[in-house]
XYZ file of C-alpha atoms in Angstrom:
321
model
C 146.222 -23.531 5.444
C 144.728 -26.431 7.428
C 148.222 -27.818 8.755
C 150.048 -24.146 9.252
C 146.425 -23.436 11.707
C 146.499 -26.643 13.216
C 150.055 -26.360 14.322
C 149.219 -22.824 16.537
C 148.099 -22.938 20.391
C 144.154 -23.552 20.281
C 143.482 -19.436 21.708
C 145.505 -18.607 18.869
C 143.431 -20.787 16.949
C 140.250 -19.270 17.487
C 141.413 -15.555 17.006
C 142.914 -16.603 13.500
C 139.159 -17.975 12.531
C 137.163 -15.641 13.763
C 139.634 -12.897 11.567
C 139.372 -14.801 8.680
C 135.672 -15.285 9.318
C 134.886 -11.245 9.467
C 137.170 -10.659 6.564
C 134.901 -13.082 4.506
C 131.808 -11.128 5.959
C 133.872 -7.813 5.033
C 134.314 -9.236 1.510
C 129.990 -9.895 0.725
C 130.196 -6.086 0.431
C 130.216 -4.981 4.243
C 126.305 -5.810 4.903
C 125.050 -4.828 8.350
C 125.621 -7.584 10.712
C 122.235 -9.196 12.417
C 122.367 -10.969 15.539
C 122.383 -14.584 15.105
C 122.899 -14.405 11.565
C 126.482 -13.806 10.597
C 128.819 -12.847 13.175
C 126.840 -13.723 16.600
C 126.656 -17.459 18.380
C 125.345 -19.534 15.396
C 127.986 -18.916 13.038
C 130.907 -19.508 15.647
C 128.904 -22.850 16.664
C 128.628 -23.826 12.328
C 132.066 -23.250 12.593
C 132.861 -24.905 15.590
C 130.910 -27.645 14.051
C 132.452 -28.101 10.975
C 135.663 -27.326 11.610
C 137.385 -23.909 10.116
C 138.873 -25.675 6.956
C 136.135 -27.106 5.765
C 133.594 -23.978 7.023
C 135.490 -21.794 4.863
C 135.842 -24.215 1.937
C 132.162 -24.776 2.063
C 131.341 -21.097 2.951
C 133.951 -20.517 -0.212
C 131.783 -22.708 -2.771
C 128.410 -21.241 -1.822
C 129.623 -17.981 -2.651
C 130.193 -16.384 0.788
C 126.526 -17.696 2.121
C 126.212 -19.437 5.388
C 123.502 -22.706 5.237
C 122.867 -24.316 8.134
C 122.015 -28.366 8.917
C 123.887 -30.927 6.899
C 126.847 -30.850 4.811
C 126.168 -31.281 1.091
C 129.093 -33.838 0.363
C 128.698 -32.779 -3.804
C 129.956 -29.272 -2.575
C 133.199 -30.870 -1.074
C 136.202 -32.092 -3.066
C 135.840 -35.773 -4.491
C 138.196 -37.231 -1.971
C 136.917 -35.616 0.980
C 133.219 -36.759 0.447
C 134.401 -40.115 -0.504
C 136.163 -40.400 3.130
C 133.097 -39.273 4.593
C 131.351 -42.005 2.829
C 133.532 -45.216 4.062
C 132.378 -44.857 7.128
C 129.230 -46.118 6.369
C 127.662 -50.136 6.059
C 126.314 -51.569 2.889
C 122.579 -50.421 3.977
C 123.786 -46.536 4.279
C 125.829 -46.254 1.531
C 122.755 -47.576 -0.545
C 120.672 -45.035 0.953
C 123.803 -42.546 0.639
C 123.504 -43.085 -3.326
C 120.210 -42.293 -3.769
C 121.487 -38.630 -2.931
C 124.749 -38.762 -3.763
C 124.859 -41.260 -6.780
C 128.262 -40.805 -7.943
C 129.240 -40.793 -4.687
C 127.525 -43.224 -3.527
C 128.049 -45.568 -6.495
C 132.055 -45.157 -6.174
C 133.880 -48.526 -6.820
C 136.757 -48.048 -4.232
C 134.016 -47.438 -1.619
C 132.142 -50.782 -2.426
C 135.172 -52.571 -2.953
C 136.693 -51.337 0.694
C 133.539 -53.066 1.932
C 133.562 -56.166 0.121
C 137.088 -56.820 1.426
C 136.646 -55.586 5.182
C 133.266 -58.285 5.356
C 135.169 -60.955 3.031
C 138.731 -60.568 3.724
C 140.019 -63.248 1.053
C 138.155 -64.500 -1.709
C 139.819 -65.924 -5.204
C 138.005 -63.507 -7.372
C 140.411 -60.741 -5.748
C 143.295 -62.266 -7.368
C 142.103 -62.445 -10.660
C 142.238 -60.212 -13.605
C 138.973 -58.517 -13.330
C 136.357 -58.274 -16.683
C 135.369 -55.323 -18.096
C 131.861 -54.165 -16.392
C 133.177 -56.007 -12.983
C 131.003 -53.988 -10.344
C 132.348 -54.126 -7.031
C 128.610 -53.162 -5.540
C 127.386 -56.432 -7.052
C 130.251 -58.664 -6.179
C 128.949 -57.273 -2.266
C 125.519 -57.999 -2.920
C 126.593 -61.476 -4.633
C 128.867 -61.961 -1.375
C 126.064 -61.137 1.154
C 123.568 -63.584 -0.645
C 126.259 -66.249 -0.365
C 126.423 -66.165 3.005
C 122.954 -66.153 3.837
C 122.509 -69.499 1.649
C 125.464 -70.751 3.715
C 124.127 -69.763 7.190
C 121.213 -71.674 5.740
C 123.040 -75.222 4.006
C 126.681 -74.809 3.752
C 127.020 -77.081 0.686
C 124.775 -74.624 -1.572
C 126.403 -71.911 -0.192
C 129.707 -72.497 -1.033
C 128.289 -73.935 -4.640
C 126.591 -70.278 -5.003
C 129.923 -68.565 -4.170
C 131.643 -71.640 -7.173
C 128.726 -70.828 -9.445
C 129.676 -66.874 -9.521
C 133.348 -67.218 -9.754
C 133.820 -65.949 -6.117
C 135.790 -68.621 -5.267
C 137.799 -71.832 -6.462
C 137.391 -75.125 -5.280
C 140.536 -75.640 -3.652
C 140.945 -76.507 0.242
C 143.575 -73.789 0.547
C 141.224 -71.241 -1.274
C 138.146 -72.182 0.888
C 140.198 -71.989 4.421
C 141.660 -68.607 3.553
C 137.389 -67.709 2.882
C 136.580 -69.359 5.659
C 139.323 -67.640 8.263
C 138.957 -63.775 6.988
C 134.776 -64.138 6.600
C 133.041 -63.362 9.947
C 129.493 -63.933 8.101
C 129.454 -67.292 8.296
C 127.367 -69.258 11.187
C 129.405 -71.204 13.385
C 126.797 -73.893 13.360
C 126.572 -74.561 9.809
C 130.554 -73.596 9.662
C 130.897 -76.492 12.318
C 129.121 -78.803 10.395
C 130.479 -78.027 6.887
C 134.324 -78.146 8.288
C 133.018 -81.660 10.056
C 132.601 -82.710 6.570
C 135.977 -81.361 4.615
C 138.354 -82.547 6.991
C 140.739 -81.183 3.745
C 139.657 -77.735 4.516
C 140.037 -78.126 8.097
C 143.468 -79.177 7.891
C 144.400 -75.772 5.866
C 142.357 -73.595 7.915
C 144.599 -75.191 11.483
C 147.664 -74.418 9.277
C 146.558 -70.511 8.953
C 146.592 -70.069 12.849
C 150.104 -68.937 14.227
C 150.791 -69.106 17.894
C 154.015 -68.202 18.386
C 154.859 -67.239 22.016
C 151.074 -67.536 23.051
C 150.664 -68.867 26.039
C 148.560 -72.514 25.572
C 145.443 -70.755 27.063
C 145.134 -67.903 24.765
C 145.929 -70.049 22.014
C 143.103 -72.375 22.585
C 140.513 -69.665 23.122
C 142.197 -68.024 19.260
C 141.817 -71.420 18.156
C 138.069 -71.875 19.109
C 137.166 -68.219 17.810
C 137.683 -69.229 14.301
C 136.551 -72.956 14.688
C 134.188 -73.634 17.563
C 134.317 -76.852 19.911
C 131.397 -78.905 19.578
C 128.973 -78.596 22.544
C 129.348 -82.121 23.451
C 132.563 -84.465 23.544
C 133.013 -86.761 20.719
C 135.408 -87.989 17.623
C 135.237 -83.895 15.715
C 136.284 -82.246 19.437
C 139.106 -84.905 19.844
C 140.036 -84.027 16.391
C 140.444 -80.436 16.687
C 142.534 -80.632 19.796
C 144.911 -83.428 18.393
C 145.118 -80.925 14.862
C 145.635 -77.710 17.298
C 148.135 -79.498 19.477
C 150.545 -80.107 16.591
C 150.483 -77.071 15.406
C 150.980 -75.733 18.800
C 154.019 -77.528 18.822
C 154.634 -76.801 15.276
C 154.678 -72.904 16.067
C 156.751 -72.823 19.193
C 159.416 -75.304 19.265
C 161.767 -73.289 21.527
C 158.998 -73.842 24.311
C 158.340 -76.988 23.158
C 162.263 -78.091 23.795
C 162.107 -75.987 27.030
C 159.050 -77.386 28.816
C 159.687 -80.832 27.095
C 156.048 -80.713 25.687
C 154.906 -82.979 22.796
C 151.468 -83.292 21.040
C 150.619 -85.855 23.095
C 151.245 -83.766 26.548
C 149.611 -80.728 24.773
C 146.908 -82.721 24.184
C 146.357 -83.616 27.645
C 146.823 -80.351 28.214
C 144.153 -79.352 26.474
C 141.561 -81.707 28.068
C 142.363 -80.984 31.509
C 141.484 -76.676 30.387
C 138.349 -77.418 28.647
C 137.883 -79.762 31.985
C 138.816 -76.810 34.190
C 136.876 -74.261 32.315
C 133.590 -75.799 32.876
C 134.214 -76.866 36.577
C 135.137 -72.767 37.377
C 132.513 -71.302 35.375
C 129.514 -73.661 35.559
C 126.892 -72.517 37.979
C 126.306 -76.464 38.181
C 129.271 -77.110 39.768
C 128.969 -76.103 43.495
C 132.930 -77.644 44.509
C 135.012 -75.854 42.694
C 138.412 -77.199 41.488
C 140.977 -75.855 43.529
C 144.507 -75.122 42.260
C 146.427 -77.971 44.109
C 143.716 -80.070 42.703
C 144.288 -79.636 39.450
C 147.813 -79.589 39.400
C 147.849 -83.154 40.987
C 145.302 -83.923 38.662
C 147.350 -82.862 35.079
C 150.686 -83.996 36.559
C 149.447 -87.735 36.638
C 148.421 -87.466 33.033
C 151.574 -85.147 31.867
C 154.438 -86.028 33.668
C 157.038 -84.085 32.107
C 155.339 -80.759 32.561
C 155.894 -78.398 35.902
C 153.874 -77.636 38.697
C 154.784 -73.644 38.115
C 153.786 -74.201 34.498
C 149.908 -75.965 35.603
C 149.646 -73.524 38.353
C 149.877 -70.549 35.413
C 147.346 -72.491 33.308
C 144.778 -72.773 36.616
C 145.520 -68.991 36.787
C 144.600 -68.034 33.257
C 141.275 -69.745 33.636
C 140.493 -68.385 37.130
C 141.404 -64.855 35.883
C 139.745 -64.727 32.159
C 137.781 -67.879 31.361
C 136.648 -70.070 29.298
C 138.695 -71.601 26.773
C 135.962 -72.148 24.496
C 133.268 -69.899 25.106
C-alpha cells in the first residue's frame, strides 16, 4: 500500500488517507464523532505526524484506538523498530534497552556501532565464539580507547589482551586509520615510536589526481604535523612525498616532480600556510614572492604550477591545521 500511495500527486494523497481514515472510524461500529477526538485536527496532525502507513499499521495493532505521544516501537514490525533504533549512539541505545530490551539488546544494532566508531579491527575477521556479544566488544572498544587517549602503549596492550587486535604493523595501521577515537597527541607520540606502523599507515593513503595541497591537508587529518619543526615532521613529509609520487606517476612524468622536489614542495606550503594565516605575520607573502622563492629551491617545477599552490592556500588554508 505504502509505494502504490506514495506514487499519487500529494492532494490525491491526502483524500486517499483521510477515506481510509473514516472507513477505519466507520469500522469501530459507527460511534458518534467528538471534536478533537477522532475525525477533527488532532487525528489529521497524528497522522500527519506519523505518516499514513505507519498511522494505520499502528492504529491497526491497537485495535482501531488512536494514542497519542510516542510511538511504542514493540507495536511495530521487528525491522522497522530496529531502523528506528540505529539512529541512535551507544548512550541512547543503552537507555533505549531499558524499554525496549530486545530491541535494544539486538546484535546487528551494536555491531553497526562497533564498526561505524572502529572501522577495522582483527577480531572482525575472525571466526567469532559462541556467546561473542557485540554490546561488549563496544564497551571493550570504548575502554580501549580511553586507556589509549591516556598512554598509548597500555592501550593498544588492552585492545592485545582482549583479542581485539593482533600485533602486526599492518593490523595496527588499518586500527589506527578507520578509528577516529584516538587522541592525536598520544596518536602522535605512539606513531613517533613505531616508525613500522607509520610506514603502513602512509601506504593506506591514496592520492591519485589530488592536487599536492589537498593531499597534504588528507595526509595531516589522519597523522598530525608536530607543532614544532624537527626530525618526526621531516619524516612525515619525506614518507608522504614518496607516496605522492608513488600514487600519481602520470603527473609525476608530466611536471617532472621527484620526492625530492615534492619535498620542497611541501616545506615551502607549510611555510606559506603560516605566513597567510598567522595574525603574527603583518607582511604577508605575496604570490610573486613565493613563486621566486620555490623556483630557486625546485627548479624543474612551473611558475603556473606554484602560482596554483599560492592559490589553494590563499583560498582554503592551512595545510595542516
Amino acid at each position: 500500500m505504502g509505494q502504490a500511495l506514495w506514487r499519487l500527486p500529494p492532494r490525491q494523497q491526502q483524500q486517499l488517507q483521510e477515506e481510509l481514515a473514516d472507513r477505519l472510524a466507520d469500522q469501530e461500529g459507527g460511534r458518534r464523532r467528538e471534536p478533537g477526538r477522532d475525525g477533527g485536527p488532532q487525528r489529521r496532525a497524528f497522522q500527519h505526524c506519523y505518516g499514513p502507513d505507519i498511522y494505520h499499521l499502528l492504529r491497526t495493532r491497537r485495535g482501531g484506538k488512536e494514542q497519542h505521544g510516542f510511538i511504542d516501537l514493540e507495536m511495530l514490525p521487528p525491522e522497522l523498530g530496529i531502523t528506528i533504533l540505529s539512529y541512535l549512539n551507544a548512550t541512547d541505545l543503552c537507555l533505549a534497552g531499558c524499554v525496549w530490551q530486545d530491541l535494544g539488546n539486538d546484535e546487528y544494532l551494536w555491531q553497526g556501532l562497533c564498526k561505524s566508531t572502529w572501522g577495522h579491527c582483527s577480531i572482525y575477521n575472525r571466526r567469532l565464539p559462541a556467546g561473542f556479544s557485540y554490546r561488549r566488544l563496544y564497551l571493550q572498544l570504548d575502554e580501549g580507547s580511553l586507556t589509549f587517549n591516556a598512554n598509548p602503549k597500555e592501550g593498544i596492550s588492552y585492545f592485545m589482551s582482549k583479542g581485539i587486535l593482533v600485533d602486526h604493523p599492518t593490523e595496527l595501521a588499518k586500527f589506527i586509520f578507520y578509528t577516529r577515537r584516538l587522541n592525536w597527541k598520544m596518536l602522535r607520540i605512539y606513531l613517533d615510536e613505531r616508525r613500522d606502523v607509520l610506514d603502513e599507515l602512509v601506504t593506506l593513503h591514496n592520492f591519485s589526481n589530488q592536487f599536492l595541497p589537498n593531499a597534504l591537508r588528507d595526509f595531516f587529518k589522519h597523522i598530525h604535523a608536530p607543532e614544532e619543526r624537527g626530525e618526526y615532521l621531516e619524516t612525515l613529509i619525506t614518507k608522504f612525498s614518496h607516496r605522492f609520487c608513488t600514487c600519481n606517476p602520470g603527473l609525476v612524468q608530466e611536471l617532472g616532480l621527484s620526492p625530492d622536489a615534492v619535498y620542497v614542495l611541501c616545506y615551502s606550503l607549510i611555510l606559506l600556510s603560516i605566513d597567510l594565516t598567522s595574525p603574527h605575520v603583518k607582511n604577508k607573502m605575496s604570490k610573486r614572492e613565493f613563486i621566486r622563492n620555490t623556483r630557486r629551491a625546485a627548479h624543474n617545477v612551473s611558475d603556473d604550477f606554484v602560482g596554483h599552490l599560492y592559490d589553494n592556500i590563499y583560498l582554503i588554508g592551512h595545510v595542516a591545521a
